[in-house]
Coordinates of C-alpha atoms in Angstrom, one line a residue:
X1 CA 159.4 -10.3 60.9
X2 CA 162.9 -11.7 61.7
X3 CA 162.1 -13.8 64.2
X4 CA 159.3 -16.3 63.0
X5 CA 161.1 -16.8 59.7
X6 CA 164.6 -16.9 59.8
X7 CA 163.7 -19.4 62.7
X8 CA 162.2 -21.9 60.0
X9 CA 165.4 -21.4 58.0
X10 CA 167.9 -21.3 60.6
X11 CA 166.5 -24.5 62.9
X12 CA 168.4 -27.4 63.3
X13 CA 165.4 -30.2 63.9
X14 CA 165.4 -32.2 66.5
X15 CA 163.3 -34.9 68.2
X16 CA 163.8 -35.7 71.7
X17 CA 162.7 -38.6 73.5
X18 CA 162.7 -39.7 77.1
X19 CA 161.8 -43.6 76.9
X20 CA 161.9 -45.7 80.8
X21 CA 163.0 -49.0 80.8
X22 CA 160.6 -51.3 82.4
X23 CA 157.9 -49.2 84.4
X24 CA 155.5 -50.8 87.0
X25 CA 152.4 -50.0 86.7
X26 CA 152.2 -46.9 89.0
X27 CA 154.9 -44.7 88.9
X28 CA 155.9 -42.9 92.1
X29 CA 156.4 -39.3 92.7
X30 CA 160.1 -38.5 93.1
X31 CA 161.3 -41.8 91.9
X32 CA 164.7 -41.8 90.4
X33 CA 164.1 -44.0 87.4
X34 CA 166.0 -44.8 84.2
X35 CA 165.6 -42.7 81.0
X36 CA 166.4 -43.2 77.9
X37 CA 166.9 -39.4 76.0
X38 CA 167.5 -39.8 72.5
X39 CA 168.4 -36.1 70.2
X40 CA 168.1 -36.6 66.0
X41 CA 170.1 -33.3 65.0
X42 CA 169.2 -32.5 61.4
X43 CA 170.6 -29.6 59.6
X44 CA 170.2 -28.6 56.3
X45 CA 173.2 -25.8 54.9
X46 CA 170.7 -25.0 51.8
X47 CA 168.6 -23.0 54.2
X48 CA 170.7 -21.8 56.8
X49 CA 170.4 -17.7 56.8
X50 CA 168.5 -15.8 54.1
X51 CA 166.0 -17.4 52.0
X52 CA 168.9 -16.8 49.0
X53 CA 171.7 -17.1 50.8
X54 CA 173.1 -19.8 48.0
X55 CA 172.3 -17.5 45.2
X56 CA 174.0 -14.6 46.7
X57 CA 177.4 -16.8 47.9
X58 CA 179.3 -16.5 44.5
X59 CA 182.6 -17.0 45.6
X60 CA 184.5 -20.4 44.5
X61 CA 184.8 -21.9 47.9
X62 CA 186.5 -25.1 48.0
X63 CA 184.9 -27.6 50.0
X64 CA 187.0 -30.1 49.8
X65 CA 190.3 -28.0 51.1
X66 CA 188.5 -25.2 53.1
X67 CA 185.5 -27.2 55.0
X68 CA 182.1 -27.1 54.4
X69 CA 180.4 -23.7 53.9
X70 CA 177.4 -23.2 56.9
X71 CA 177.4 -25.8 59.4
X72 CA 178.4 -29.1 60.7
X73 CA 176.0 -31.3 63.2
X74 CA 177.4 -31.6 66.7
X75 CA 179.2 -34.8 67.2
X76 CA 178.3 -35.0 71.5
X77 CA 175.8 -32.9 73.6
X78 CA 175.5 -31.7 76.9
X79 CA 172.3 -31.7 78.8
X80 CA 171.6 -29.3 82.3
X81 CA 168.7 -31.0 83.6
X82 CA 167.5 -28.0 86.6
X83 CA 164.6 -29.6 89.1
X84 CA 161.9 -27.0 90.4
X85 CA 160.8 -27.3 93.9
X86 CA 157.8 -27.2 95.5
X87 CA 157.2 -23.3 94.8
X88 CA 158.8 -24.0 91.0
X89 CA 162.2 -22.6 92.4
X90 CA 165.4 -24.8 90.7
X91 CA 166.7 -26.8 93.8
X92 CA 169.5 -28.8 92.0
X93 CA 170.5 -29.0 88.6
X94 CA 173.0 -31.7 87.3
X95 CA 174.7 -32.3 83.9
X96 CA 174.9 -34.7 82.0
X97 CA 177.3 -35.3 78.7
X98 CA 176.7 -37.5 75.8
X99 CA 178.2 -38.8 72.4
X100 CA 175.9 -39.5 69.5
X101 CA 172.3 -39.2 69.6
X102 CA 171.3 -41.3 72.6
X103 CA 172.1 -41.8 76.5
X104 CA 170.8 -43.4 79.5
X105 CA 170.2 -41.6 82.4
X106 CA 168.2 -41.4 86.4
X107 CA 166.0 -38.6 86.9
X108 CA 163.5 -37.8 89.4
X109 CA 159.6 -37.7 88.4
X110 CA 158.7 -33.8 89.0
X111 CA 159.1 -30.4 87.0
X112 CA 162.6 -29.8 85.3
X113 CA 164.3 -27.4 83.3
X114 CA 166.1 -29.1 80.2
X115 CA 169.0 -26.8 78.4
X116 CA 171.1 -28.8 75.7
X117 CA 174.0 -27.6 73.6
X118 CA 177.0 -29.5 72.3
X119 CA 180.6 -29.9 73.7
X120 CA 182.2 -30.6 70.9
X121 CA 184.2 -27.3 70.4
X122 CA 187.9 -26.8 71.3
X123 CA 187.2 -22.9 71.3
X124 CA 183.7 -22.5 73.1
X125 CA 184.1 -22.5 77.0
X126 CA 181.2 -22.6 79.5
X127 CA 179.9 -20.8 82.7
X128 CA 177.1 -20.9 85.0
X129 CA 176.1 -17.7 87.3
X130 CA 176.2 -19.9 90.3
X131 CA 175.1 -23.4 90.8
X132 CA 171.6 -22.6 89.9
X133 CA 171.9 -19.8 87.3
X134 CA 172.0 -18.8 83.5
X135 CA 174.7 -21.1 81.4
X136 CA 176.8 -19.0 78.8
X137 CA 179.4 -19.6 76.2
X138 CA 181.8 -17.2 75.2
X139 CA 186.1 -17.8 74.0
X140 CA 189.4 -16.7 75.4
X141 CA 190.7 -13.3 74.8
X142 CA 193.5 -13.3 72.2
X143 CA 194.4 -9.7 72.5
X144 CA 193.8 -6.3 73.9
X145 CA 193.3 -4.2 70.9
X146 CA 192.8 -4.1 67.3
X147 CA 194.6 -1.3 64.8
X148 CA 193.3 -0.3 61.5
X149 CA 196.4 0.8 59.4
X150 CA 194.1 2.0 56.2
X151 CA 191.0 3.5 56.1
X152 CA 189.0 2.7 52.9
X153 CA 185.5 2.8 52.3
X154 CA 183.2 1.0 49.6
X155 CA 181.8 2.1 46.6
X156 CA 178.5 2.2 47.6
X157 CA 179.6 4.2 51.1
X158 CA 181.9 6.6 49.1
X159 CA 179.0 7.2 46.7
X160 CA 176.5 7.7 49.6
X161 CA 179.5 10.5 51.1
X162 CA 180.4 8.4 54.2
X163 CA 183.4 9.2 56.3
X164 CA 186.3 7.0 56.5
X165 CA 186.6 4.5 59.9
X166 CA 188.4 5.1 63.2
X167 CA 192.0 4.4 62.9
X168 CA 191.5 1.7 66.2
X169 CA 189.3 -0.6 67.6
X170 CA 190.1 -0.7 71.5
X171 CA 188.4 -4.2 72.1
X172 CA 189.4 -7.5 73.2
X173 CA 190.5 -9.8 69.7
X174 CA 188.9 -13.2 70.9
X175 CA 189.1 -16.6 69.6
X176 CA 186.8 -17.3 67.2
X177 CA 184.0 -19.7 68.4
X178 CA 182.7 -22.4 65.6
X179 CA 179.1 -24.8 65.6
X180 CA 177.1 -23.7 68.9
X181 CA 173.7 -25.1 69.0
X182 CA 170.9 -25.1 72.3
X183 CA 167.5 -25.8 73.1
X184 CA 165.6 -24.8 76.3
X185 CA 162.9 -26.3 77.2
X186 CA 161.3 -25.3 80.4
X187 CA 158.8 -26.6 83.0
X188 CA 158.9 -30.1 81.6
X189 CA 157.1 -32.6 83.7
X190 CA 158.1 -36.1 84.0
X191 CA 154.5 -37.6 85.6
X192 CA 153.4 -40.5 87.3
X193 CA 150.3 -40.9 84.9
X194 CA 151.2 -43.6 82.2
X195 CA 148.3 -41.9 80.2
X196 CA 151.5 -39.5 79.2
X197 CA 153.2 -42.1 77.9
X198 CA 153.6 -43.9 75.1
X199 CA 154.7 -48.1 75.2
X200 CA 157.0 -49.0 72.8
X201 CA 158.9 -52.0 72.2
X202 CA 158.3 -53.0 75.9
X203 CA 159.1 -49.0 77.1
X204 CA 157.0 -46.2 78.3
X205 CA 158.0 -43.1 76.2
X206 CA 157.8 -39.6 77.0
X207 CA 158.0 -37.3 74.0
X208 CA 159.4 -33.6 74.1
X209 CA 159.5 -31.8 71.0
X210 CA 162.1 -29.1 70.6
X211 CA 164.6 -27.7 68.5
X212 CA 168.1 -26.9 68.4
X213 CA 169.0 -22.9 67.5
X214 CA 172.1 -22.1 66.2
X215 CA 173.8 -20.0 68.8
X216 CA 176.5 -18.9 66.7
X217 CA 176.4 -17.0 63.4
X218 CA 178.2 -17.6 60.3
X219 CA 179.0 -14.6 57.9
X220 CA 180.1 -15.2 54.6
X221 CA 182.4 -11.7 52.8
X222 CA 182.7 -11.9 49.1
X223 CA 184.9 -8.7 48.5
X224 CA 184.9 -7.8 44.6
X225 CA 187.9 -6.0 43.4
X226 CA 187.3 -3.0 40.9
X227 CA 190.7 -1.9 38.8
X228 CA 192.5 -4.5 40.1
X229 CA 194.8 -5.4 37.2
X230 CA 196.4 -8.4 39.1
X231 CA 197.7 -5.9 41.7
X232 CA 195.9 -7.6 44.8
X233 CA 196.7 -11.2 44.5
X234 CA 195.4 -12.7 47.9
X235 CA 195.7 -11.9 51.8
X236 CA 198.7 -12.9 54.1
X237 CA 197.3 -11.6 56.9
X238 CA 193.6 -12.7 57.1
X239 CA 190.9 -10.5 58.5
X240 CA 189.2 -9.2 61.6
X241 CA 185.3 -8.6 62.0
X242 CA 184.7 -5.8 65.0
X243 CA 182.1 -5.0 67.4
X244 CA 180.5 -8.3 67.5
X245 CA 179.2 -9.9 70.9
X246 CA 181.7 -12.0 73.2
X247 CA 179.0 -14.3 74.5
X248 CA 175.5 -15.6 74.9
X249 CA 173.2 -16.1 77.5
X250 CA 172.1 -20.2 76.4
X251 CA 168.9 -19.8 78.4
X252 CA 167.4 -16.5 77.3
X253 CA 169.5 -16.2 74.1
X254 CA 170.3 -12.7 74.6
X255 CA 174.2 -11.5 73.8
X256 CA 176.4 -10.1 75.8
X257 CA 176.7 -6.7 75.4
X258 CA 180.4 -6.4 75.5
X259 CA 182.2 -6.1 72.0
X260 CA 185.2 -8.2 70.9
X261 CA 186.9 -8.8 67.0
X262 CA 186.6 -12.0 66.0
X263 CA 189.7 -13.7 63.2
X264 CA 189.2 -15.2 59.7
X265 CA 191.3 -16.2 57.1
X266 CA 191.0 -14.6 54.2
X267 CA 191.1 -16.7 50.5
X268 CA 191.3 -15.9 46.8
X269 CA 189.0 -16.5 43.9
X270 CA 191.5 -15.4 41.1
X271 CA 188.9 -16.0 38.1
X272 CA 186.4 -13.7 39.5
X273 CA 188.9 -11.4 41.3
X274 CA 187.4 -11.7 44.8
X275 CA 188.5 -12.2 48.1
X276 CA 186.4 -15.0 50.1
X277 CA 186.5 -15.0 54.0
X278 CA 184.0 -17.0 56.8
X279 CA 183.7 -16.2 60.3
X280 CA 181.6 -17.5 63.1
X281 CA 180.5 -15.1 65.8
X282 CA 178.2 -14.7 68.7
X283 CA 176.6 -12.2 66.9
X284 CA 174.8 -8.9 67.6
X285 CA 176.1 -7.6 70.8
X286 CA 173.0 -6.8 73.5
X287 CA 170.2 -8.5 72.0
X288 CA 168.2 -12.0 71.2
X289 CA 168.9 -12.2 67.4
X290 CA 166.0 -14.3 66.6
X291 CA 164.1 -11.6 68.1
X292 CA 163.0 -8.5 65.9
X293 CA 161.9 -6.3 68.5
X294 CA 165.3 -7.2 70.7
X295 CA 167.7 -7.0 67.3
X296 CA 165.9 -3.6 67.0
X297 CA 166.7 -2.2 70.6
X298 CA 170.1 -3.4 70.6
X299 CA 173.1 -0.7 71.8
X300 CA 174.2 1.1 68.8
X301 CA 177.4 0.2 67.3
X302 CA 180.1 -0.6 65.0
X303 CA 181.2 -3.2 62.5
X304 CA 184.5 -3.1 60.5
X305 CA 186.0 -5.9 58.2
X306 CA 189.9 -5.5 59.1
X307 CA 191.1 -6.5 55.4
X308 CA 194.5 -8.0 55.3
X309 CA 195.6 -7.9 51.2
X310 CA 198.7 -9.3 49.2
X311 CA 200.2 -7.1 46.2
X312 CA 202.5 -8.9 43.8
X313 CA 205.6 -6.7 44.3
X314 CA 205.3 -8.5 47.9
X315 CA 203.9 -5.7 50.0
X316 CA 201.0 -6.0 52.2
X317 CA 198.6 -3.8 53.4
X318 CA 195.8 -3.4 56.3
X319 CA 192.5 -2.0 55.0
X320 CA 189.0 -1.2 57.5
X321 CA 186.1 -1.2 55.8
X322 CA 182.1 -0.3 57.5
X323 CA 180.1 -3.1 57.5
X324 CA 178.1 -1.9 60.3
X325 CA 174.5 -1.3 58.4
X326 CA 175.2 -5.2 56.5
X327 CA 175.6 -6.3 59.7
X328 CA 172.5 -5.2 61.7
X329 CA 170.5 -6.3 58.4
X330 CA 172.0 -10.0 58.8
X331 CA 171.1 -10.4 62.9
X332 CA 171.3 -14.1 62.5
X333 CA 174.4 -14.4 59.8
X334 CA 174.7 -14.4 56.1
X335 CA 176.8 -13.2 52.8
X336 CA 177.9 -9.9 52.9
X337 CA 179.1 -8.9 49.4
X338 CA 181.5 -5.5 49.3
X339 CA 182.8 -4.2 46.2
X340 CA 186.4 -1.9 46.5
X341 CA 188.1 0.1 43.9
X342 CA 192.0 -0.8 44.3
X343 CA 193.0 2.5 42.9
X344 CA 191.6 3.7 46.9
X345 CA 194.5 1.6 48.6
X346 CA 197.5 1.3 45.8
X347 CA 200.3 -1.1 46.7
X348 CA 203.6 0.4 48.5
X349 CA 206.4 1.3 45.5
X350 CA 209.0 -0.3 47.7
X351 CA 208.1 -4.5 47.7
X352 CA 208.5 -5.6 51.2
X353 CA 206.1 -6.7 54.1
X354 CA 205.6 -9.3 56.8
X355 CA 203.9 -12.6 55.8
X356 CA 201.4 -14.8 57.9
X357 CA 199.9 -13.0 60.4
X358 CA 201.9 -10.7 61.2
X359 CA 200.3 -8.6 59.1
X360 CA 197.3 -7.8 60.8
X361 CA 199.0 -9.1 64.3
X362 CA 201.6 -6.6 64.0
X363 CA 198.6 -3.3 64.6
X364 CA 197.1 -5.2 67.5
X365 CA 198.0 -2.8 70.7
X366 CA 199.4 -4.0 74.1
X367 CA 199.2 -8.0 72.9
X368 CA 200.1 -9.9 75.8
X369 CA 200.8 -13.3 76.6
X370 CA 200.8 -16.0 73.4
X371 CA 198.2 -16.7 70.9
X372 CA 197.3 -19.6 68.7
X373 CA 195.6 -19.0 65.4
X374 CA 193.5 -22.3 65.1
X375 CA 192.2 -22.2 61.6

């Protein structure tokens, strides 16, 4: 099952507390009183997508210069705090934004609907369906379309008799989110009854256990090149991933079924002859991916790595190659590992070629407007 145990490996724990200051003895019904919430984010990057996700990441990635590998705990949070009514219907909802792991906040005795996630992202934006409805996260568009100047295949595809990929991908390009966590936790009841609390250091505490979900996915390429003879010496022009989700639903967890390609600079691991790239993405488009039976009914679709590569007689060169099956294996993120033969995509004889992005940029149809790279 892909649920019940990549959640153990992909959780980030948490412990949240709701502590009152000073309580009188009864507690009354619809009281506003003063809460203490208090979130103890732990993540661990050992065991972040696949059981051997460690073994299977060969690629020398330098931590010090490139960041760490998986990911980083969220420096602030935001907290949605929805209140049921008399029939269990929401009748107001608020927010409420914190730094570290602790706040102090008023909040009525009753039923409530609790959904945290962090605001600590420059990339992810947020939006409710109404005052009262589903919170989701998605990025800005970069671009209308993505080209594909090369189509090259894998050894394992060319052996298998694939065909080559489309020459386009007519999809949005959108910025690439980073570090999304949540947690919903629903019909949680803040009593009158000290009997649900316990007294601490002078404090009634309320104790709700829950757990905050990665809502983005990392995926790690390790791209081996076969007869390479010191041709391909790196990537000026990064790399696109395609047909992956441009949102999710933070409440139900279930992605947007719109596509989008999603940036990622691409890196070089001379000793081993490999290229290195990480992306973060909303992942499988249409589905809950830490749900099997959801990953399973998702829309069909495609997956392309968009390979950007560096010759040393100065030329570049677009590549696409089919991830597609990798991907549906890896609902929740992981390494992808691709092996090409170089002899399939030979450099130009005349050197030349943009640098930076405009490599990859330069095949994007109809781009409109400006857009930042933020690496």
């Amino acid at each position: 099952m892909i649920g019940k145990r990549l959640i153990r490996i992909l959780i980030v724990a948490a412990s949240i507390a709701v502590a009152g200051c000073t309580i009188e003895p009864i507690l009354h019904l619809r009281k506003a009183i003063r809460t203490m919430v208090v979130v103890e984010p732990k993540i661990n990057v050992d065991v972040m997508w696949q059981l051997n996700w460690a073994i299977n990441w060969q690629f020398n990635w330098n931590v010090s210069a490139l960041g760490p590998v998986g990911y980083t705990p969220p420096a602030s949070l935001r907290m949605h705090v929805f209140t049921h009514g008399p029939e269990g219907e929401p009748i107001s909802h608020f927010v409420h934004n914190f730094v570290g792991d602790e706040t102090q906040l008023e909040i009525f005795i009753g039923t409530h609907d609790l959904l945290f996630h962090n605001n600590d992202s420059e990339a992810l934006l947020f939006q409710q369906d109404g005052d009262l409805g589903h919170v989701h996260s998605y990025t800005r568009k970069l671009a209308n379309g993505l080209k594909a100047s090369t189509q090259v295949l894998t050894i394992p595809q060319k052996l298998a008799g694939q065909t080559k990929a489309p020459s386009e991908f007519i999809e949005p390009v959108n910025l690439t989110p980073d570090n999304l966590f949540s947690l919903y936790n629903q019909n949680q009841v803040i009593t009158d009854n000290l009997d649900d609390y316990e007294y601490i250091d002078g404090k009634y505490v309320l104790r709700i256990e829950g757990e905050l979900y990665p809502s983005t996915f990392i995926y790690l390429f390790q791209i081996r090149l076969l007869n390479n003879d010191d041709r391909v010496i790196g990537s000026a022009g990064g790399a696109a991933l395609t047909g992956m989700s441009q949102g999710v639903d933070l409440m139900t967890r279930q992605t947007w079924e719109p596509t989008a390609s999603y940036l990622m600079d691409v890196y070089m691991d001379k000793p081993q002859d490999m290229l290195g790239a990480k992306v973060f993405t909303f992942g499988i488009p249409g589905c809950n991916p830490y749900d099997a039976a959801s990953v399973a009914a998702a829309p069909d679709g495609s997956h392309y790595l968009v390979l950007n590569v560096s010759y040393v007689n100065g030329s570049n060169k677009n590549i696409s190659l089919d991830v597609t099956d990798k991907i549906r294996e890896l609902p929740l993120g992981g390494v992808i590992d691709l092996e090409i033969d170089v002899n399939d995509f030979p450099p130009d004889e005349s050197a030349g070629g943009d640098g930076g992005f405009v490599a990859l940029i330069g095949d994007w149809d109809e781009q409109t407007g400006s857009a930042t790279i933020i690496n």
